[in-house]
Short mmCIF file of C-alpha atoms and ligand atoms in Angstrom, two decimals:
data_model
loop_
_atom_site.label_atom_id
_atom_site.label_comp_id
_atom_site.label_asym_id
_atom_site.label_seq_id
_atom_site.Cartn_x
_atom_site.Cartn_y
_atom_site.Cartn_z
CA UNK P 1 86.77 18.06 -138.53
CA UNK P 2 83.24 16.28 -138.13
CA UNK P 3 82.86 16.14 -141.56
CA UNK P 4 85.43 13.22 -141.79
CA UNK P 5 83.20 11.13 -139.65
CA UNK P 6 80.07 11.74 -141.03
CA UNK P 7 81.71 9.85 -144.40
CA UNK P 8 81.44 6.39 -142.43
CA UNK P 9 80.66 3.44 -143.94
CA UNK P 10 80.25 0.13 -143.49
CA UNK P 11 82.65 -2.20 -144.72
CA UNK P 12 82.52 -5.96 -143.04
CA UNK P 13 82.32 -8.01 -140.14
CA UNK P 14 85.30 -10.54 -139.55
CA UNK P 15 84.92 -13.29 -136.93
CA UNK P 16 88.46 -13.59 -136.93
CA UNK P 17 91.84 -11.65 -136.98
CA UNK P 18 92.69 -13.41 -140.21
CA UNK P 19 89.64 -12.08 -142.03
CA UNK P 20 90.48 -8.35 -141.53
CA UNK P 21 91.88 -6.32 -144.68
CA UNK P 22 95.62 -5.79 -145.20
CA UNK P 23 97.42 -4.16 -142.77
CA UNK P 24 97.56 -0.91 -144.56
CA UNK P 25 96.82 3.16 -143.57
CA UNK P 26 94.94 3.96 -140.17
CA UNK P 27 92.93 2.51 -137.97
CA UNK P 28 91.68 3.08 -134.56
CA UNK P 29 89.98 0.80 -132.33
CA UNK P 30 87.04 1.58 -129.97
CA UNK P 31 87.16 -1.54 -127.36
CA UNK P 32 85.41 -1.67 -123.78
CA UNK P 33 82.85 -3.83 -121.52
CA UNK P 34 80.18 -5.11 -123.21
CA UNK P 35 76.85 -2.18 -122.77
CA UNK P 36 79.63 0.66 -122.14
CA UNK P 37 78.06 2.26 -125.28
CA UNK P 38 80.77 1.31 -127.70
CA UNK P 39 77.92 1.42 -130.64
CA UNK P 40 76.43 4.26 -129.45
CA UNK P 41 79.91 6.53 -129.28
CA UNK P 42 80.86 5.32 -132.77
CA UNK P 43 77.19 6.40 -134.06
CA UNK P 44 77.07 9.54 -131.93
CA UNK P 45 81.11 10.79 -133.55
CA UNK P 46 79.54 10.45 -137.04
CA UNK P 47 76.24 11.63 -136.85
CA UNK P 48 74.85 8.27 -137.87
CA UNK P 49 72.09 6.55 -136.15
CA UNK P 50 72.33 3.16 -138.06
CA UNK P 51 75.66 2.66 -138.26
CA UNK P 52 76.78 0.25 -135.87
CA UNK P 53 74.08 -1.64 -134.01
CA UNK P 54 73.04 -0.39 -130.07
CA UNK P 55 71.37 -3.02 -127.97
CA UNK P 56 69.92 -3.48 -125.03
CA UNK P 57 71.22 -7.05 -124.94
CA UNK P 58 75.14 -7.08 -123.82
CA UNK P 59 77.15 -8.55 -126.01
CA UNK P 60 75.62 -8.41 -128.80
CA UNK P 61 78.70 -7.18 -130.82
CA UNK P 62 80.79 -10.55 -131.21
CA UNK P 63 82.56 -9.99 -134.18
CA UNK P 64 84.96 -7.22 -135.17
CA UNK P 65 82.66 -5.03 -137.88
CA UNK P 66 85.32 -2.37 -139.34
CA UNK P 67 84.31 1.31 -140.76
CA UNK P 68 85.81 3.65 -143.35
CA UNK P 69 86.10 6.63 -143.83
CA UNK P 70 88.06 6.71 -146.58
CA UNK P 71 90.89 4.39 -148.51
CA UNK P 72 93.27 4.47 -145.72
CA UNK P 73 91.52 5.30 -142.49
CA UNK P 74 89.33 2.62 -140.93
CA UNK P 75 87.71 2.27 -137.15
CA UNK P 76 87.06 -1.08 -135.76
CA UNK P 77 84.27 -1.77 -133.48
CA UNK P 78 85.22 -4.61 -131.68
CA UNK P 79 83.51 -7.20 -129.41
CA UNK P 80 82.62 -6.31 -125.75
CA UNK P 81 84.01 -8.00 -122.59
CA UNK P 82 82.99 -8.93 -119.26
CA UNK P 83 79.73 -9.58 -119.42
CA UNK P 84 78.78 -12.24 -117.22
CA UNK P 85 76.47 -14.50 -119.44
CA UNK P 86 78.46 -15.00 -122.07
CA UNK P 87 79.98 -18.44 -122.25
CA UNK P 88 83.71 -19.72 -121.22
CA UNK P 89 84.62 -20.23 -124.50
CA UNK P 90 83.33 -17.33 -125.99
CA UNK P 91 85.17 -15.46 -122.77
CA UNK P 92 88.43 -17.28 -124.10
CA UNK P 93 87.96 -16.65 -127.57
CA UNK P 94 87.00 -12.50 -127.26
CA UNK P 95 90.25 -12.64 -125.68
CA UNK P 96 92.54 -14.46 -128.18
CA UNK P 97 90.50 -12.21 -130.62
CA UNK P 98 91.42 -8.64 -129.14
CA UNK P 99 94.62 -9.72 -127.71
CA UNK P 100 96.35 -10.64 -131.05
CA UNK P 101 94.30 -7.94 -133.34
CA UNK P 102 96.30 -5.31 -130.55
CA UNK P 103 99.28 -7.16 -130.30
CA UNK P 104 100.02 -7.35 -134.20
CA UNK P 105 97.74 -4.81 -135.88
CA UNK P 106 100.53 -2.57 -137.29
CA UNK P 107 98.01 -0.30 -138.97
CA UNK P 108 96.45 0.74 -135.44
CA UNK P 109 97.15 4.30 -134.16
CA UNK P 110 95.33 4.21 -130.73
CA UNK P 111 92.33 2.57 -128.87
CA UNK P 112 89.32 4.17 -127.68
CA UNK P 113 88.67 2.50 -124.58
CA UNK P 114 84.51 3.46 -123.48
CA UNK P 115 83.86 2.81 -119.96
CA UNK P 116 80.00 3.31 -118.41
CA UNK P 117 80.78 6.42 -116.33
CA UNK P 118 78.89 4.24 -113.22
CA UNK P 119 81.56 1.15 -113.41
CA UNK P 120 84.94 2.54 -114.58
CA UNK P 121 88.32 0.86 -114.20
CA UNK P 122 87.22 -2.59 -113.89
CA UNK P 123 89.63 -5.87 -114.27
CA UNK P 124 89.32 -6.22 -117.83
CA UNK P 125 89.98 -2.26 -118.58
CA UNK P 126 92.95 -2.54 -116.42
CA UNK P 127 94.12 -5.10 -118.25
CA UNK P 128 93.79 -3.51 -121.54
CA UNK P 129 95.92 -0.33 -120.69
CA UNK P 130 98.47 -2.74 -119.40
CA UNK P 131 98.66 -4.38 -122.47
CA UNK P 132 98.57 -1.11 -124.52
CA UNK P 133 101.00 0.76 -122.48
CA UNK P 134 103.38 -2.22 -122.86
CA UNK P 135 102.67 -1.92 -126.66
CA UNK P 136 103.47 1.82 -126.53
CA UNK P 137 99.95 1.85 -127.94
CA UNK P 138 97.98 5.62 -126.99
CA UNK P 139 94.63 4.58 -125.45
CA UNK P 140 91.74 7.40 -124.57
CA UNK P 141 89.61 6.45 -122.12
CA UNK P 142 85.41 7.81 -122.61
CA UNK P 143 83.81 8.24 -119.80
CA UNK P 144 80.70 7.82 -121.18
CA UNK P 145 76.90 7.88 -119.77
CA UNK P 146 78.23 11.01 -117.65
CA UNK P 147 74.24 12.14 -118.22
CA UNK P 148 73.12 9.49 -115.55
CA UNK P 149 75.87 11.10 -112.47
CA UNK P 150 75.24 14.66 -110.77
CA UNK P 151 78.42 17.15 -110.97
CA UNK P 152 79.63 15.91 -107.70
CA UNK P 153 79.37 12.43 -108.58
CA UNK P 154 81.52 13.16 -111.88
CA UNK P 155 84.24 14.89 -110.29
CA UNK P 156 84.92 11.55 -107.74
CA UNK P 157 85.24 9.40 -111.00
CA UNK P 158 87.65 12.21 -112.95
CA UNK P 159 89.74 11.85 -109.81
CA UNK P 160 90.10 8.58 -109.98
CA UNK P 161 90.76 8.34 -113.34
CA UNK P 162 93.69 10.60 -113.02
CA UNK P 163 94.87 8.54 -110.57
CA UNK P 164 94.76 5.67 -112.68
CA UNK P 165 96.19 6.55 -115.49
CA UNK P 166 99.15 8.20 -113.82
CA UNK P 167 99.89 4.37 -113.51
CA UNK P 168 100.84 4.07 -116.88
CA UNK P 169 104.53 4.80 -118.62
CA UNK P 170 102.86 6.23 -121.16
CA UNK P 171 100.25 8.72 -121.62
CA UNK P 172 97.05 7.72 -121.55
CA UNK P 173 94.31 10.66 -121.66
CA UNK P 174 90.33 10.21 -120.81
CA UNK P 175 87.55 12.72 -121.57
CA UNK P 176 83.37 12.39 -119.95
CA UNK P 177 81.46 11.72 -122.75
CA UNK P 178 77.54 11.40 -123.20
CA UNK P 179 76.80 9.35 -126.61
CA UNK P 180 72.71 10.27 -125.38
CA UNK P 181 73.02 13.95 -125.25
CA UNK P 182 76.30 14.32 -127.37
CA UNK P 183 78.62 15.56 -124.99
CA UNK P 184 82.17 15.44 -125.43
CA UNK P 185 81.81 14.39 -129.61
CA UNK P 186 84.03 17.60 -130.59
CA UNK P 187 86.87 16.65 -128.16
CA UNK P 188 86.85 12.75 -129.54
CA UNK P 189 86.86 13.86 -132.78
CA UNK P 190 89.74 16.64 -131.96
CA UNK P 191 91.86 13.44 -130.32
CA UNK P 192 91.04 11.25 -133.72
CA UNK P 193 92.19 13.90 -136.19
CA UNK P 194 95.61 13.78 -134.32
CA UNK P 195 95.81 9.80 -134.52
CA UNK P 196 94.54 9.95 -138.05
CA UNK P 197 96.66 12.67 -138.98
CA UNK P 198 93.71 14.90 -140.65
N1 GTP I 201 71.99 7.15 -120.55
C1 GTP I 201 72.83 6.77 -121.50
N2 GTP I 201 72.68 5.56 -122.09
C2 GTP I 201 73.58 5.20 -123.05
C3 GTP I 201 74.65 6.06 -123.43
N3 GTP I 201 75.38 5.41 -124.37
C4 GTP I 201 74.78 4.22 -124.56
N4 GTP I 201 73.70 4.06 -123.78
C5 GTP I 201 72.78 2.89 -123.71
O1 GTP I 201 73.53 1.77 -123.26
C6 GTP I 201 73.11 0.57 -123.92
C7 GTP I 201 74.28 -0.10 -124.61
O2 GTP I 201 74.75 0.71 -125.67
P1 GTP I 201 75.59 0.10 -126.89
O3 GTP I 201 76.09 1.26 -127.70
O4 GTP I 201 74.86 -0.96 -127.60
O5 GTP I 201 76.81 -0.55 -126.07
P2 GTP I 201 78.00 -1.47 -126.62
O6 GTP I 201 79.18 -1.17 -125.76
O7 GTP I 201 78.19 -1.28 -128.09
O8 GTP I 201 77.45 -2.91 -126.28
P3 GTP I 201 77.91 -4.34 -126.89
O9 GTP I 201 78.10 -4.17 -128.37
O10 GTP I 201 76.80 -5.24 -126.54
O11 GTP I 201 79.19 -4.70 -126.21
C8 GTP I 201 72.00 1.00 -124.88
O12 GTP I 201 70.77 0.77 -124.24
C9 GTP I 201 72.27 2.48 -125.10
O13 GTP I 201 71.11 3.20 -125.44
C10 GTP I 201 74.77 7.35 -122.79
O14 GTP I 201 75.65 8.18 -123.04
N5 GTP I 201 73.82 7.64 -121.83
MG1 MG I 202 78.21 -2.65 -129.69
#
């Protein structure tokens, strides 16, 4: 139901792992290359405009800043990757950062994995759903920005993402997604329910 999302608030940025609040309840993570419109998805899913910051400058979300929507279910926007810029050891510690909040978060149900519809299935995405699916971990891959390909264009990309995530032992599922025109918010929200066990 969208009204669970439209609750959001915000409750703190952490720098590091060790920062975040007991491992307790829910949480779901929405991760993906910096500029894929992780901000924008979040804002767009609960009807809220200022709630996590969208930039024009990638990378501008380096720490993790963590939502709730209630007393035991959280989302966690977390730092972008790959974009070019950014230096080494910022590169090296985004990665220590994400690797051990998804390696030992016990509290997380899934990732939301946002992809710009134009550059999907790069390195560092691959690498993710590796990491997941050897986790067990359920990732959902947004195909987001689908307002800026034709129909034709759209239906190469959902074929390759098939392909791709047939790769996986375990499911993995993907949706197109436009966090400018607000396509594909009920079916995200529909997915989240599930993990969050509305
Ligand atoms: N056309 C179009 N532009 C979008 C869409 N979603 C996001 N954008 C634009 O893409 C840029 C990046 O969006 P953000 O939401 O800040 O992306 P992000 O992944 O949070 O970026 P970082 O936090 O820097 O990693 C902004 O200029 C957004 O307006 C979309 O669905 N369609
Ligand atoms: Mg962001």
């Amino acid at each position: 139901m969208a009204a669970h999302y439209q609750k959001a608030y915000f409750l703190l940025s952490v720098a590091n792992v060790e920062q975040l609040p007991p491992d307790e309840g829910m949480e779901v993570a929405i991760v993906g290359r910096s500029n894929a419109g992780k901000s924008s998805v979040l804002n767009r899913i609960t009807q809220n405009k200022g709630l996590a910051r969208v930039s024009k400058t990638p990378g501008r979300t380096q720490m993790v800043n963590l939502f709730g929507l209630d007393d035991e279910r959280r989302i966690a926007d977390l730092p972008g990757y790959g974009f070019a810029k950014v230096p080494l050891a910022a590169k090296k510690k985004w990665e220590k950062t994400v690797d051990k909040y998804i390696s030992e978060r016990e509290c997380l149900k899934g990732l939301v994995l946002v992809m710009d519809i134009r550059h999907p299935f790069r390195d560092l995405d691959k690498q993710l759903l590796s990491f997941c699916d050897a986790r067990g971990l359920p990732v959902h891959v947004i195909l987001n920005k689908a307002d800026k390909l034709s129909n034709n264009e759209i239906a190469v990309i959902v074929k390759q993402a098939k392909k791709e995530l047939a790769e996986y032992h375990h499911p993995m599922s993907y949706q197109l997604f436009s966090a400018l025109k607000g396509k594909g918010v009920k079916e995200l929200q529909g997915l989240l329910d599930e993990w969050y066990k509305y």
